[in-house]
């Protein structure tokens, strides 16, 4: 799979507001699926899919979101649940209990709910929110891949500098490099990222754990600074 990104331009304030509403609705569906799992332990992925239909019948704004986009939001919730089950099964120290999403920044469409122009210069979102047509700003290579590849999913992402569309393409990635001809076997695992046949291993990056440790250090430093400041004022 290959991902190519383009910025969504030339939209009005109402159009971008429609994208915001679609993103909030996707967050609503994802949180509802998680809430249903908490109340009904043992719920499967198929049950969460059927819940999307019930939400569309109960809430008019949920019905405006494309049905495939609702299923994609349920898949996000199920991905968090399956990762939680996996960590519990492997007895990892931190299980990562699924959390409700507060600031979701993306909505994902599958094969419907959007339409790409023949020249690849614009995209139109056709679900109930009627976001309309946006110009696609990207380089020529990305536009060539988007036009000449099968698009499995389109993800709309809200960032600080605007809105972007990510195209998930069904293509085989080809990496260029200097090949020596030597063959070596590797084994991917949970404790180590991989271990080769010679016994050499590479540890997992664990960016989140390192960031959490740094956050705790900064919090302790801030707490100590506040205590010293309060003491100086008392004197």
XYZ file of C-alpha atoms in Angstrom, residues 37-221:
185
model
C -18.316 -2.591 24.030
C -17.964 -1.385 27.631
C -21.627 -2.129 28.291
C -21.617 -5.424 26.355
C -18.313 -7.199 26.872
C -17.599 -9.755 24.207
C -19.085 -7.693 21.376
C -17.507 -8.622 18.052
C -16.533 -6.562 15.045
C -19.701 -7.613 13.227
C -21.792 -6.352 16.145
C -20.092 -2.959 15.930
C -20.842 -2.865 12.211
C -24.529 -3.462 12.896
C -24.421 -0.753 15.572
C -23.510 1.752 12.849
C -26.840 1.040 11.142
C -28.712 1.577 14.397
C -26.931 4.887 14.990
C -27.914 6.060 11.505
C -31.557 5.314 12.296
C -31.442 6.973 15.715
C -29.411 10.115 14.945
C -30.120 12.155 11.793
C -26.612 13.653 11.697
C -25.080 10.162 11.807
C -27.206 9.240 8.789
C -25.582 12.098 6.860
C -22.176 10.437 7.110
C -21.441 7.903 4.394
C -22.178 4.318 5.473
C -18.656 3.166 4.595
C -17.221 6.041 6.652
C -19.322 4.911 9.618
C -17.919 1.399 9.222
C -14.385 2.810 9.052
C -14.992 4.572 12.390
C -16.180 1.274 13.864
C -12.997 -0.344 12.538
C -10.936 2.247 14.403
C -12.701 1.371 17.636
C -12.216 -2.336 16.988
C -8.516 -1.779 16.243
C -8.066 -0.225 19.700
C -9.960 -3.132 21.278
C -7.978 -5.814 19.434
C -4.691 -4.162 20.436
C -5.887 -4.131 24.048
C -6.746 -7.846 23.856
C -3.358 -8.611 22.321
C -1.448 -6.781 25.052
C -3.467 -8.566 27.737
C -2.785 -11.931 26.104
C 0.950 -11.235 25.927
C 0.929 -9.986 29.561
C 2.536 -6.687 28.668
C 3.046 -4.292 31.609
C 0.914 -1.547 30.068
C -2.309 -2.791 28.559
C -3.444 0.493 26.983
C -7.142 0.423 27.845
C -9.161 1.951 24.965
C -9.962 5.608 25.529
C -12.716 7.841 24.205
C -11.608 10.229 21.477
C -11.910 13.893 22.399
C -10.160 15.670 19.534
C -10.477 13.474 16.470
C -8.936 15.092 13.394
C -9.824 12.772 10.530
C -12.615 10.911 8.797
C -12.051 7.991 6.454
C -14.050 7.110 3.348
C -13.786 3.820 1.488
C -14.962 3.424 -2.108
C -17.990 5.713 -1.874
C -18.786 9.162 -0.544
C -16.267 10.899 -2.811
C -15.533 11.383 -6.509
C -12.207 12.251 -8.133
C -12.172 14.416 -11.249
C -10.824 12.796 -14.470
C -7.737 15.028 -14.462
C -7.075 14.518 -10.746
C -7.202 18.251 -10.059
C -10.197 18.182 -7.707
C -12.250 15.917 -5.467
C -15.947 16.089 -4.603
C -17.455 14.712 -1.392
C -20.953 13.405 -2.057
C -22.252 12.247 1.328
C -25.023 13.893 3.323
C -22.846 16.748 4.583
C -22.452 18.082 1.011
C -18.937 19.406 1.498
C -18.682 19.852 -2.263
C -15.649 20.182 -4.510
C -12.099 21.056 -3.428
C -8.980 21.618 -5.493
C -6.146 19.150 -4.864
C -2.695 20.678 -4.375
C 0.175 18.180 -4.658
C 3.261 17.514 -6.774
C 3.157 15.841 -10.169
C 4.428 12.485 -8.918
C 1.699 12.206 -6.287
C -0.975 13.204 -8.817
C 0.323 10.580 -11.260
C 0.086 7.862 -8.599
C -3.420 8.963 -7.607
C -4.679 8.914 -11.193
C -3.061 5.630 -12.236
C -3.632 3.502 -9.132
C -6.573 1.857 -7.456
C -7.743 3.989 -4.520
C -8.836 1.880 -1.567
C -9.562 4.682 0.894
C -9.637 8.459 1.136
C -8.876 10.023 4.504
C -9.675 13.687 5.251
C -7.339 15.150 7.888
C -7.635 18.491 9.681
C -4.332 20.124 10.621
C -3.264 23.520 11.883
C -2.464 24.768 8.372
C -5.566 23.422 6.632
C -7.302 20.280 5.437
C -5.643 17.406 3.588
C -6.805 14.343 1.669
C -4.784 11.152 1.986
C -5.214 8.565 -0.758
C -4.455 4.956 0.206
C -3.356 3.314 -3.055
C -3.320 -0.391 -3.826
C 0.170 -0.542 -5.332
C 3.324 -2.459 -4.559
C 6.094 -0.338 -3.122
C 9.491 -0.621 -4.802
C 12.547 0.412 -2.828
C 15.717 1.183 -4.747
C 19.050 0.301 -3.206
C 22.396 -1.414 -3.613
C 21.890 -5.129 -3.133
C 24.880 -7.268 -2.098
C 23.258 -10.602 -2.865
C 23.665 -11.879 0.704
C 20.578 -13.558 2.168
C 19.772 -13.470 5.879
C 16.759 -14.678 7.828
C 14.972 -12.429 10.303
C 12.259 -13.061 12.860
C 9.865 -10.286 13.891
C 8.722 -10.338 17.508
C 7.109 -8.367 20.325
C 10.094 -8.069 22.692
C 12.534 -7.137 19.910
C 11.686 -5.496 16.619
C 13.565 -8.231 14.779
C 16.248 -10.855 15.378
C 18.389 -12.210 12.554
C 19.857 -15.669 12.151
C 23.166 -14.505 13.630
C 21.516 -13.514 16.907
C 21.631 -9.771 16.297
C 18.476 -7.996 17.451
C 17.039 -4.498 17.215
C 14.847 -3.218 20.020
C 11.400 -1.746 19.384
C 11.449 2.078 19.099
C 8.741 2.697 21.772
C 8.380 6.399 20.991
C 5.255 6.701 23.155
C 6.925 5.273 26.259
C 9.902 7.630 25.914
C 7.582 10.595 25.436
C 5.643 9.607 28.556
C 8.859 9.442 30.587
C 9.910 12.882 29.360
C 6.470 14.240 30.219
C 6.772 12.919 33.779
C 10.197 14.540 34.120
C 8.855 17.903 32.973
C 5.858 17.579 35.300
C 8.119 16.912 38.294
C 10.303 19.848 37.310
